[in-house]
Coordinates of C-alpha atoms (C1' of nucleotides) in Angstrom, one line a residue:
Chain A
M1 CA -20.2 -42.1 16.0
T2 CA -22.6 -40.8 13.4
R3 CA -26.1 -42.0 13.8
K4 CA -27.4 -43.9 10.7
T5 CA -30.7 -43.0 9.1
V6 CA -33.1 -45.6 7.9
L7 CA -36.0 -44.9 5.6
I8 CA -39.0 -47.1 6.1
V9 CA -41.3 -47.5 3.1
D10 CA -44.6 -49.2 3.8
D11 CA -48.2 -48.2 3.3
E12 CA -49.4 -49.8 6.5
P13 CA -49.0 -47.4 9.4
A14 CA -49.0 -50.3 11.9
I15 CA -46.0 -51.8 10.3
R16 CA -44.2 -48.5 10.0
D17 CA -44.7 -47.8 13.6
M18 CA -43.5 -51.3 14.6
L19 CA -40.4 -50.9 12.6
K20 CA -39.8 -47.4 13.8
V21 CA -39.9 -48.4 17.4
A22 CA -37.6 -51.3 16.8
L23 CA -35.1 -49.2 14.9
E24 CA -35.0 -46.4 17.3
M25 CA -34.4 -48.8 20.1
A26 CA -31.4 -50.0 18.1
N27 CA -30.3 -46.4 17.9
F28 CA -31.2 -45.5 14.3
D29 CA -32.8 -42.3 13.0
C30 CA -36.0 -43.1 11.1
I31 CA -37.7 -41.4 8.3
E32 CA -41.0 -42.8 7.0
A33 CA -42.7 -42.9 3.7
K34 CA -46.1 -44.4 2.9
N35 CA -45.8 -44.6 -0.9
A36 CA -43.3 -44.6 -3.7
H37 CA -43.6 -40.8 -4.2
E38 CA -42.7 -40.0 -0.7
A39 CA -40.0 -42.6 -0.7
Q40 CA -38.4 -41.0 -3.8
I41 CA -38.5 -37.6 -2.1
A42 CA -37.1 -38.9 1.1
V43 CA -34.2 -40.7 -0.7
T44 CA -33.1 -37.6 -2.7
D45 CA -33.6 -35.2 0.1
N46 CA -32.5 -37.1 3.2
R47 CA -30.1 -39.6 1.7
P48 CA -30.8 -42.4 4.2
D49 CA -28.1 -44.9 4.9
L50 CA -30.4 -47.8 4.3
V51 CA -34.0 -48.3 3.1
L52 CA -36.5 -50.9 4.3
L53 CA -38.8 -51.3 1.3
D54 CA -42.1 -53.0 1.3
W55 CA -42.5 -54.9 -1.9
M56 CA -46.2 -54.7 -2.1
M57 CA -47.5 -51.1 -2.3
P58 CA -50.7 -49.7 -3.8
D59 CA -49.2 -47.4 -6.4
V60 CA -45.8 -48.6 -7.7
T61 CA -44.4 -51.8 -6.5
G62 CA -41.3 -51.7 -4.4
I63 CA -39.5 -53.5 -7.2
E64 CA -40.1 -50.8 -9.7
L65 CA -38.9 -48.2 -7.2
L66 CA -35.8 -50.2 -6.5
R67 CA -35.1 -50.7 -10.2
R68 CA -35.3 -47.0 -10.7
W69 CA -32.8 -46.4 -7.9
R70 CA -30.3 -48.9 -9.3
R71 CA -30.3 -47.1 -12.6
N72 CA -29.5 -43.8 -11.0
E73 CA -25.9 -43.1 -10.3
D74 CA -26.6 -41.5 -7.0
T75 CA -28.6 -44.3 -5.5
Q76 CA -26.9 -47.1 -7.3
Y77 CA -25.4 -48.6 -4.2
L78 CA -28.0 -47.5 -1.6
P79 CA -28.4 -50.5 0.7
V80 CA -32.0 -51.8 0.4
I81 CA -33.7 -54.4 2.4
M82 CA -36.9 -55.8 0.9
L83 CA -39.8 -56.6 3.2
T84 CA -42.0 -59.4 2.0
A85 CA -45.3 -60.7 3.3
K86 CA -44.4 -64.4 3.3
A87 CA -41.3 -66.5 3.0
E88 CA -42.6 -68.0 -0.2
E89 CA -42.8 -64.6 -1.8
E90 CA -39.2 -64.0 -0.8
N91 CA -38.0 -66.8 -3.0
A92 CA -40.0 -65.5 -5.9
I93 CA -38.5 -62.1 -5.6
R94 CA -35.0 -63.3 -5.2
G95 CA -35.5 -65.0 -8.5
L96 CA -36.4 -61.7 -10.1
D97 CA -33.1 -60.4 -8.9
V98 CA -34.0 -56.8 -8.6
G99 CA -30.9 -55.8 -6.7
A100 CA -32.0 -55.7 -3.2
D101 CA -29.2 -56.3 -0.7
D102 CA -31.3 -58.5 1.7
Y103 CA -34.8 -59.8 2.2
I104 CA -36.8 -60.1 5.3
S105 CA -40.2 -61.8 5.5
K106 CA -42.9 -60.6 7.8
P107 CA -43.4 -61.3 10.6
F108 CA -39.9 -60.4 11.6
S109 CA -38.4 -60.2 15.1
P110 CA -37.0 -56.8 16.0
R111 CA -33.8 -58.3 17.1
E112 CA -33.2 -60.0 13.8
L113 CA -34.1 -57.0 11.9
A114 CA -31.7 -54.8 13.8
S115 CA -28.8 -57.1 13.5
R116 CA -29.4 -57.6 9.7
I117 CA -29.6 -53.8 9.3
K118 CA -26.4 -53.3 11.2
A119 CA -24.6 -56.0 9.2
L120 CA -25.7 -54.4 6.0
I121 CA -24.8 -50.9 6.9
R122 CA -21.4 -52.0 8.3
R123 CA -20.7 -53.9 5.1
S124 CA -21.8 -51.1 2.8
T125 CA -20.6 -47.9 4.3
P126 CA -16.8 -48.2 4.6
I127 CA -16.4 -49.3 1.0
V128 CA -17.8 -46.0 -0.2
S129 CA -16.1 -43.8 2.3
E130 CA -12.6 -45.3 2.4
E131 CA -11.7 -43.7 -0.9
L132 CA -10.0 -40.4 -1.2
L133 CA -12.3 -37.7 -2.6
I134 CA -10.4 -35.7 -5.1
A135 CA -11.0 -32.6 -7.1
G136 CA -7.8 -31.4 -8.8
E137 CA -5.4 -30.7 -5.9
L138 CA -8.1 -30.6 -3.4
I139 CA -8.1 -33.9 -1.5
L140 CA -10.3 -35.1 1.2
D141 CA -9.2 -38.2 3.1
P142 CA -12.3 -39.5 4.9
V143 CA -10.3 -42.0 6.9
G144 CA -7.8 -39.5 8.2
R145 CA -10.6 -36.9 8.3
L146 CA -8.3 -34.4 6.6
A147 CA -8.7 -32.1 3.7
S148 CA -5.8 -30.5 1.9
V149 CA -5.2 -28.2 -1.0
K150 CA -2.0 -28.5 -2.9
G151 CA -0.7 -30.7 -0.2
Q152 CA -1.4 -28.1 2.4
N153 CA -3.8 -29.1 5.1
V154 CA -6.8 -26.9 5.6
S155 CA -8.5 -26.7 9.0
L156 CA -12.2 -27.2 9.0
G157 CA -14.8 -27.2 11.7
P158 CA -17.0 -30.3 11.9
T159 CA -19.8 -28.7 9.9
E160 CA -17.5 -27.3 7.2
Y161 CA -15.9 -30.7 6.9
K162 CA -19.2 -32.5 6.5
M163 CA -20.3 -30.0 4.0
L164 CA -17.1 -30.4 1.9
E165 CA -17.4 -34.2 2.1
F166 CA -21.0 -34.1 0.9
F167 CA -20.1 -31.7 -1.9
M168 CA -17.2 -33.8 -3.0
M169 CA -19.2 -37.0 -3.0
H170 CA -21.7 -35.2 -5.3
P171 CA -19.7 -32.8 -7.5
N172 CA -21.1 -30.7 -10.3
R173 CA -24.7 -30.8 -8.9
A174 CA -26.6 -27.8 -7.6
Y175 CA -28.2 -28.3 -4.2
T176 CA -30.8 -26.1 -2.5
R177 CA -30.2 -24.9 0.9
E178 CA -32.9 -27.2 2.2
Q179 CA -31.2 -30.2 0.6
L180 CA -27.9 -29.1 2.1
L181 CA -29.5 -28.9 5.5
N182 CA -30.9 -32.4 5.1
N183 CA -27.7 -33.9 4.0
V184 CA -25.1 -32.1 6.1
W185 CA -27.0 -31.4 9.3
G186 CA -29.4 -34.3 9.1
A187 CA -33.1 -34.7 9.1
N188 CA -35.4 -32.7 11.3
V189 CA -33.2 -29.7 12.1
Y190 CA -34.7 -26.3 12.2
I191 CA -32.0 -23.9 11.3
D192 CA -32.3 -20.8 9.4
E193 CA -31.3 -21.3 5.7
R194 CA -29.2 -18.2 5.8
T195 CA -26.9 -20.0 8.2
I196 CA -25.8 -22.1 5.3
D197 CA -24.5 -19.0 3.5
V198 CA -22.3 -18.4 6.5
H199 CA -20.9 -21.9 6.5
I200 CA -20.3 -21.7 2.8
R201 CA -18.4 -18.5 3.5
R202 CA -16.3 -20.3 6.1
L203 CA -15.7 -23.2 3.8
R204 CA -14.6 -21.0 0.9
K205 CA -12.3 -19.1 3.2
A206 CA -10.7 -22.2 4.4
L207 CA -10.2 -23.4 0.8
S208 CA -8.9 -20.1 -0.5
I209 CA -5.5 -21.2 -1.7
D210 CA -4.7 -20.5 -5.3
G211 CA -8.4 -19.9 -6.3
Y212 CA -9.8 -23.1 -4.8
E213 CA -12.5 -21.1 -3.1
N214 CA -14.2 -20.8 -6.5
I215 CA -14.8 -24.5 -6.5
I216 CA -18.0 -23.7 -4.6
Q217 CA -20.2 -21.7 -6.9
T218 CA -23.4 -20.0 -5.9
V219 CA -26.5 -20.8 -8.0
R220 CA -28.5 -17.6 -7.7
G221 CA -32.1 -18.1 -6.6
F222 CA -31.4 -21.8 -5.9
G223 CA -28.4 -22.8 -3.8
Y224 CA -24.8 -23.9 -4.3
R225 CA -22.8 -26.2 -6.4
F226 CA -19.4 -27.8 -6.0
S227 CA -18.0 -27.5 -9.5
E228 CA -14.8 -29.2 -10.7
E229 CA -15.1 -27.2 -13.8
A230 CA -14.3 -24.0 -11.9
L231 CA -10.9 -25.4 -11.4
I232 CA -10.1 -26.2 -15.0
K233 CA -10.9 -22.6 -15.9
S234 CA -8.6 -21.0 -13.3
T235 CA -5.8 -23.5 -13.3
D236 CA -5.5 -24.2 -17.0
Chain B
M1 CA 11.5 -40.6 6.9
T2 CA 11.9 -43.8 4.9
R3 CA 11.5 -43.4 1.2
K4 CA 8.5 -45.2 -0.2
T5 CA 8.6 -47.6 -3.1
V6 CA 6.0 -47.5 -5.8
L7 CA 5.5 -50.3 -8.3
I8 CA 4.3 -49.2 -11.7
V9 CA 2.4 -51.8 -13.7
D10 CA 1.6 -50.8 -17.3
D11 CA 2.4 -52.3 -20.6
E12 CA 3.1 -49.0 -22.4
P13 CA 6.7 -47.8 -21.9
A14 CA 5.6 -44.2 -22.5
I15 CA 3.2 -44.3 -19.6
R16 CA 5.6 -46.0 -17.3
D17 CA 8.3 -43.4 -18.0
M18 CA 5.9 -40.5 -17.5
L19 CA 4.8 -42.0 -14.2
K20 CA 8.4 -42.7 -13.2
V21 CA 9.5 -39.2 -13.8
A22 CA 6.6 -37.7 -11.9
L23 CA 7.1 -40.1 -8.9
E24 CA 10.7 -39.6 -8.6
M25 CA 10.3 -35.9 -8.6
A26 CA 7.9 -36.5 -5.7
N27 CA 10.6 -38.4 -4.0
F28 CA 9.5 -42.0 -4.4
D29 CA 11.5 -45.0 -5.4
C30 CA 10.1 -46.7 -8.5
I31 CA 10.0 -50.2 -9.8
E32 CA 8.4 -51.0 -13.1
A33 CA 6.7 -54.0 -14.5
K34 CA 5.2 -54.4 -17.9
N35 CA 3.0 -57.4 -17.4
A36 CA 1.2 -59.4 -14.7
H37 CA 4.1 -61.8 -14.4
E38 CA 6.7 -59.2 -13.7
A39 CA 4.2 -57.4 -11.4
Q40 CA 3.8 -60.5 -9.3
I41 CA 7.5 -61.0 -8.9
A42 CA 8.0 -57.4 -8.1
V43 CA 5.4 -57.5 -5.4
T44 CA 6.7 -60.6 -3.7
D45 CA 10.3 -59.6 -4.0
N46 CA 10.4 -55.9 -3.4
R47 CA 7.3 -55.4 -1.4
P48 CA 6.4 -51.9 -2.7
D49 CA 4.5 -49.6 -0.5
L50 CA 2.0 -48.9 -3.2
V51 CA 1.1 -50.2 -6.7
L52 CA -0.1 -48.3 -9.7
L53 CA -2.0 -50.8 -11.7
D54 CA -3.1 -50.4 -15.3
W55 CA -6.4 -52.1 -15.6
M56 CA -6.0 -53.0 -19.2
M57 CA -3.1 -55.3 -19.9
P58 CA -2.4 -57.8 -22.7
D59 CA -2.1 -61.0 -20.7
V60 CA -4.1 -60.8 -17.5
T61 CA -6.3 -57.9 -16.7
G62 CA -5.3 -55.8 -13.8
I63 CA -8.5 -56.7 -12.1
E64 CA -7.6 -60.4 -12.0
L65 CA -4.2 -59.6 -10.6
L66 CA -5.7 -57.4 -7.9
R67 CA -8.2 -60.0 -6.9
R68 CA -5.4 -62.5 -6.5
W69 CA -3.5 -60.1 -4.2
R70 CA -6.5 -59.5 -2.1
R71 CA -7.0 -63.1 -1.5
N72 CA -3.4 -63.5 -0.3
E73 CA -2.8 -62.7 3.3
D74 CA 0.5 -61.1 2.6
T75 CA -0.8 -58.6 0.0
Q76 CA -4.3 -58.3 1.4
Y77 CA -3.9 -54.6 2.4
L78 CA -1.4 -53.6 -0.2
P79 CA -2.5 -50.1 -1.4
V80 CA -3.4 -50.2 -5.0
I81 CA -4.4 -47.4 -7.3
M82 CA -6.1 -48.4 -10.6
L83 CA -5.2 -46.6 -13.7
T84 CA -8.0 -46.4 -16.2
A85 CA -8.0 -45.1 -19.8
K86 CA -11.2 -43.0 -19.5
A87 CA -13.3 -41.6 -16.8
E88 CA -16.3 -43.7 -17.9
E89 CA -14.2 -46.8 -17.4
E90 CA -13.6 -45.7 -13.9
N91 CA -17.3 -45.9 -13.0
A92 CA -17.6 -49.3 -14.5
I93 CA -14.7 -50.6 -12.5
R94 CA -15.8 -49.1 -9.4
G95 CA -19.0 -51.0 -9.8
L96 CA -17.1 -54.2 -10.0
D97 CA -15.7 -53.4 -6.6
V98 CA -12.5 -55.3 -7.0
G99 CA -11.0 -53.7 -3.9
A100 CA -8.8 -51.0 -5.3
D101 CA -8.1 -48.2 -2.9
D102 CA -8.4 -45.5 -5.4
Y103 CA -8.8 -44.9 -9.2
I104 CA -7.2 -42.5 -11.5
S105 CA -8.2 -41.9 -15.1
K106 CA -5.7 -41.0 -17.8
P107 CA -4.7 -38.5 -18.7
F108 CA -3.6 -37.5 -15.2
S109 CA -1.6 -34.5 -14.1
P110 CA 1.7 -35.4 -12.4
R111 CA 0.9 -33.1 -9.5
E112 CA -2.4 -34.6 -8.8
L113 CA -1.1 -38.1 -9.1
A114 CA 1.7 -37.4 -6.6
S115 CA -0.7 -35.9 -4.1
R116 CA -3.1 -38.7 -4.4
I117 CA -0.3 -41.2 -3.9
K118 CA 1.0 -39.4 -0.9
A119 CA -2.4 -39.2 0.7
L120 CA -3.0 -42.9 0.2
I121 CA 0.4 -44.0 1.4
R122 CA 0.2 -41.7 4.4
R123 CA -2.8 -43.4 5.8
S124 CA -2.3 -46.9 4.8
T125 CA 0.6 -48.7 6.3
P126 CA 2.2 -48.7 9.7
I127 CA 5.9 -49.1 9.5
V128 CA 6.5 -52.4 10.9
S129 CA 10.1 -53.7 10.9
E130 CA 10.1 -57.3 12.2
E131 CA 8.4 -56.6 15.5
L132 CA 9.0 -52.9 15.9
L133 CA 6.5 -50.1 15.2
I134 CA 8.2 -47.0 14.1
A135 CA 7.2 -43.4 13.6
G136 CA 10.2 -41.2 13.1
E137 CA 12.2 -41.5 16.3
L138 CA 9.3 -42.9 18.2
I139 CA 9.7 -46.6 18.5
L140 CA 7.5 -49.2 20.1
D141 CA 8.8 -52.7 20.7
P142 CA 5.7 -54.9 21.3
V143 CA 8.0 -57.8 22.2
G144 CA 9.9 -56.0 24.9
R145 CA 6.7 -53.9 25.7
L146 CA 8.8 -50.8 25.5
A147 CA 8.4 -47.4 23.9
S148 CA 11.1 -44.9 23.3
V149 CA 11.6 -41.5 21.8
K150 CA 14.9 -40.6 20.4
G151 CA 16.4 -43.6 22.2
Q152 CA 15.0 -42.5 25.5
N153 CA 12.6 -44.9 27.1
V154 CA 9.3 -43.5 28.0
S155 CA 7.3 -45.0 30.8
L156 CA 3.7 -45.9 30.0
G157 CA 0.9 -47.4 32.0
P158 CA -0.8 -50.5 30.6
T159 CA -3.6 -48.5 29.1
E160 CA -1.4 -45.8 27.6
Y161 CA 0.8 -48.5 26.2
K162 CA -2.1 -50.3 24.5
M163 CA -3.4 -47.1 23.1
L164 CA -0.1 -46.1 21.7
E165 CA 0.3 -49.6 20.2
F166 CA -3.1 -49.3 18.6
F167 CA -2.4 -45.8 17.2
M168 CA 0.9 -46.9 15.8
M169 CA -0.6 -49.9 14.1
H170 CA -3.1 -47.5 12.5
P171 CA -1.4 -44.3 11.8
N172 CA -3.0 -41.3 10.1
R173 CA -6.5 -42.5 10.7
A174 CA -8.9 -40.6 12.8
Y175 CA -10.8 -42.5 15.5
T176 CA -13.8 -41.6 17.5
R177 CA -13.7 -42.1 21.2
E178 CA -16.1 -44.9 20.8
Q179 CA -13.8 -46.7 18.4
L180 CA -10.8 -46.1 20.7
L181 CA -12.8 -47.6 23.5
N182 CA -13.6 -50.7 21.5
N183 CA -10.1 -51.1 20.3
V184 CA -8.1 -50.3 23.3
W185 CA -10.3 -51.3 26.2
G186 CA -12.3 -53.9 24.3
A187 CA -15.9 -54.3 23.5
N188 CA -18.7 -53.8 26.0
V189 CA -17.0 -51.6 28.4
Y190 CA -19.0 -48.8 29.8
I191 CA -16.5 -46.1 30.5
D192 CA -17.1 -42.4 30.1
E193 CA -15.8 -41.1 26.8
R194 CA -14.1 -38.2 28.6
T195 CA -11.8 -40.7 30.2
I196 CA -10.2 -41.1 26.9
D197 CA -9.2 -37.5 26.9
V198 CA -7.4 -38.0 30.1
H199 CA -5.5 -41.0 28.8
I200 CA -4.6 -39.1 25.7
R201 CA -3.3 -36.4 27.9
R202 CA -1.2 -38.9 29.8
L203 CA 0.2 -40.4 26.7
R204 CA 1.0 -37.0 25.3
K205 CA 2.8 -36.1 28.5
A206 CA 4.8 -39.3 28.4
L207 CA 5.8 -38.6 24.7
S208 CA 6.6 -35.0 25.2
I209 CA 10.2 -35.1 24.1
D210 CA 11.2 -32.8 21.4
G211 CA 7.6 -32.2 20.2
Y212 CA 6.6 -35.8 20.0
E213 CA 3.5 -35.1 21.9
N214 CA 2.1 -33.5 18.8
I215 CA 2.0 -36.8 17.1
I216 CA -1.4 -37.3 18.6
Q217 CA -3.7 -34.8 17.2
T218 CA -7.2 -34.0 18.3
V219 CA -9.8 -34.0 15.6
R220 CA -12.3 -31.6 16.9
G221 CA -15.9 -32.9 17.1
F222 CA -14.7 -36.3 16.2
G223 CA -11.8 -37.9 18.1
Y224 CA -8.1 -38.3 17.8
R225 CA -5.5 -39.2 15.2
F226 CA -2.0 -40.5 15.4
S227 CA -0.3 -38.5 12.6
E228 CA 3.1 -39.2 11.2
E229 CA 2.7 -36.0 9.3
A230 CA 2.9 -34.0 12.4
L231 CA 6.5 -35.2 12.7
I232 CA 7.5 -34.4 9.1
K233 CA 6.4 -30.8 9.7
S234 CA 8.4 -30.2 12.8
T235 CA 11.4 -32.3 11.7
D236 CA 11.6 -31.2 8.1
Chain C
dG1 C1' 0.4 -55.5 54.5
dA2 C1' 2.6 -51.3 53.1
dT3 C1' 3.8 -48.6 49.3
dA4 C1' 3.7 -47.2 44.8
dT5 C1' 1.4 -47.0 40.5
dC6 C1' -2.5 -47.0 37.7
dT7 C1' -7.5 -45.7 36.5
dG8 C1' -11.7 -43.6 36.0
dT9 C1' -14.2 -39.5 37.2
dC10 C1' -14.9 -34.9 38.0
dA11 C1' -14.6 -29.7 38.1
dT12 C1' -12.7 -25.8 36.0
dG13 C1' -11.2 -22.9 32.6
dA14 C1' -9.7 -22.3 27.8
dA15 C1' -10.5 -22.7 23.0
dT16 C1' -13.3 -23.6 19.2
dT17 C1' -17.5 -23.9 16.9
dT18 C1' -22.1 -22.4 15.6
dG19 C1' -26.3 -20.0 14.6
dT20 C1' -27.9 -15.3 14.1
dC21 C1' -28.0 -10.7 13.1
dA22 C1' -27.1 -6.3 11.0
dC23 C1' -25.0 -4.3 7.3
dT24 C1' -22.9 -4.2 2.6
dT25 C1' -22.4 -5.7 -2.0
dT26 C1' -24.0 -7.8 -6.2
dG27 C1' -26.9 -9.4 -10.1
dG28 C1' -30.3 -8.7 -13.0
dA29 C1' -35.3 -7.6 -14.1
dG30 C1' -37.8 -3.7 -15.6
Chain D
dC1 C1' -30.1 3.4 -14.8
dT2 C1' -32.8 2.2 -10.7
dC3 C1' -34.3 -0.7 -7.5
dC4 C1' -35.0 -5.0 -5.1
dA5 C1' -34.2 -9.4 -3.7
dA6 C1' -30.4 -12.5 -3.0
dA7 C1' -25.9 -13.4 -1.4
dG8 C1' -21.6 -11.9 1.0
dT9 C1' -19.4 -10.4 5.2
dG10 C1' -17.8 -9.4 9.9
dA11 C1' -19.1 -9.5 14.6
dC12 C1' -21.0 -11.7 18.7
dA13 C1' -22.8 -14.4 22.3
dA14 C1' -24.2 -19.0 23.4
dA15 C1' -23.1 -23.6 23.2
dT16 C1' -20.0 -27.2 22.6
dT17 C1' -15.8 -29.5 23.1
dC18 C1' -11.1 -30.1 25.0
dA19 C1' -7.1 -29.7 28.2
dT20 C1' -5.7 -30.1 32.6
dG21 C1' -4.9 -30.9 37.5
dA22 C1' -6.7 -33.1 41.5
dC23 C1' -8.5 -37.1 43.9
dA24 C1' -10.0 -41.5 45.6
dG25 C1' -10.5 -46.2 44.7
dA26 C1' -8.4 -50.2 42.5
dT27 C1' -4.4 -52.9 41.4
dA28 C1' 0.1 -54.3 41.4
dT29 C1' 4.7 -54.8 43.7
dC30 C1' 7.8 -55.8 47.1

DNA sequence: GATATCTGTCATGAATTTGTCACTTTGGAG
DNA sequence: CTCCAAAGTGACAAATTCATGACAGATATC
């Protein structure tokens, strides 16, 4: 089972540590951010499965951050749990309806936290990943864990599969090698960036039916992009 | 292999015809409905394996119809693909999260449509006839607690039997060893995951008549999958 | 209670996957 | 056109992951 990554956004180190300990005991990977800026970077680079967001922060309030995420297509459905100082605050924030998926007031018990997180992740992940990912006649079925081109199954190693899945969930966007590392391999891996070239090579090779290898384009000096447009050109 | 029936729900005859031609070429049986009323009748009477549902219809919107189906136990898991007029609409509808299994925007290419449908059908429904689970000539009778391949009974231990039953109820889906443990052994068992490999081995051995052992595929780095497709390949 | 069957674990060997490296090719700035 | 950095490619060894047969304890059957 894939381990889920949780991003903790809070300016108090004590709180962060507390949460981190609780979450790691519950078998989650943790990333931390102490302000809105770091949080934004962590979200785009590491794509956590869930965010614990303190609502009171020195620079931007958590609410503003959350609003921004909700407007962005990529982070629109990112599960977010708001951390509030007191229960009264919770009600006030609920009233604002900023789009958080759940609220927890400090002080919180680690057990409750873990179970709410689990419930939220369980609820949110399958909805996204049960759908077929499609680009022309390239189809990836996340449920069956199968990819096919023109009805013909392609055999992919676990890494190639994950990479293709990531690309197909975010088509037409260029990613740097570092971003790919974060998203496909996960946070905190130290792997040579050239290695990605090799995996790209392997993925292209596997997809090379009727020109489908061109669907992964190289963006010179930057990284790679999964481009549906590439299909239209060669097919049409 | 049983032929699958697809219900086309759209008020425009031109679209219906187009879809019908494409689907019949792809070897599906088609039923048509031009409004929500007809669609409801067709679903209850003919029990299609999949529904293509136009989201914009004169009387009730497709969404309302879908919501109704999802609330009904009988049609709860009926695979539904939503047809939308434009790509932009698609995103809007996704946001509503009405429970469609997939979305396709017009105009769609017949080939793409067919492959999406196949992929969706493939992974969705186990073939259940009364009390029998069927996959080609592999038949499992839960009532008699018997399994047979090509009419020949196969002898399975209790665990192998339960595993096969689970697989046949969820064909074409990849499961991790952990998921298999939870579903076949039950929650909170602490059994080495490698043990599953051994049971898979035993199950395969028992099914090894005329290539039927290949119906259980290993998904490297992930787990296993009971794949009806494996049959089609060797049989067809 | 004896016998047969089933289960979980382990050791071993085979197969696949993965990260790196060395070398070639390519794109484009100057 | 020349040259350099970036990307493509094939090969390889280490690491991971599976398949398989054997075995002893548990369970069921008669």
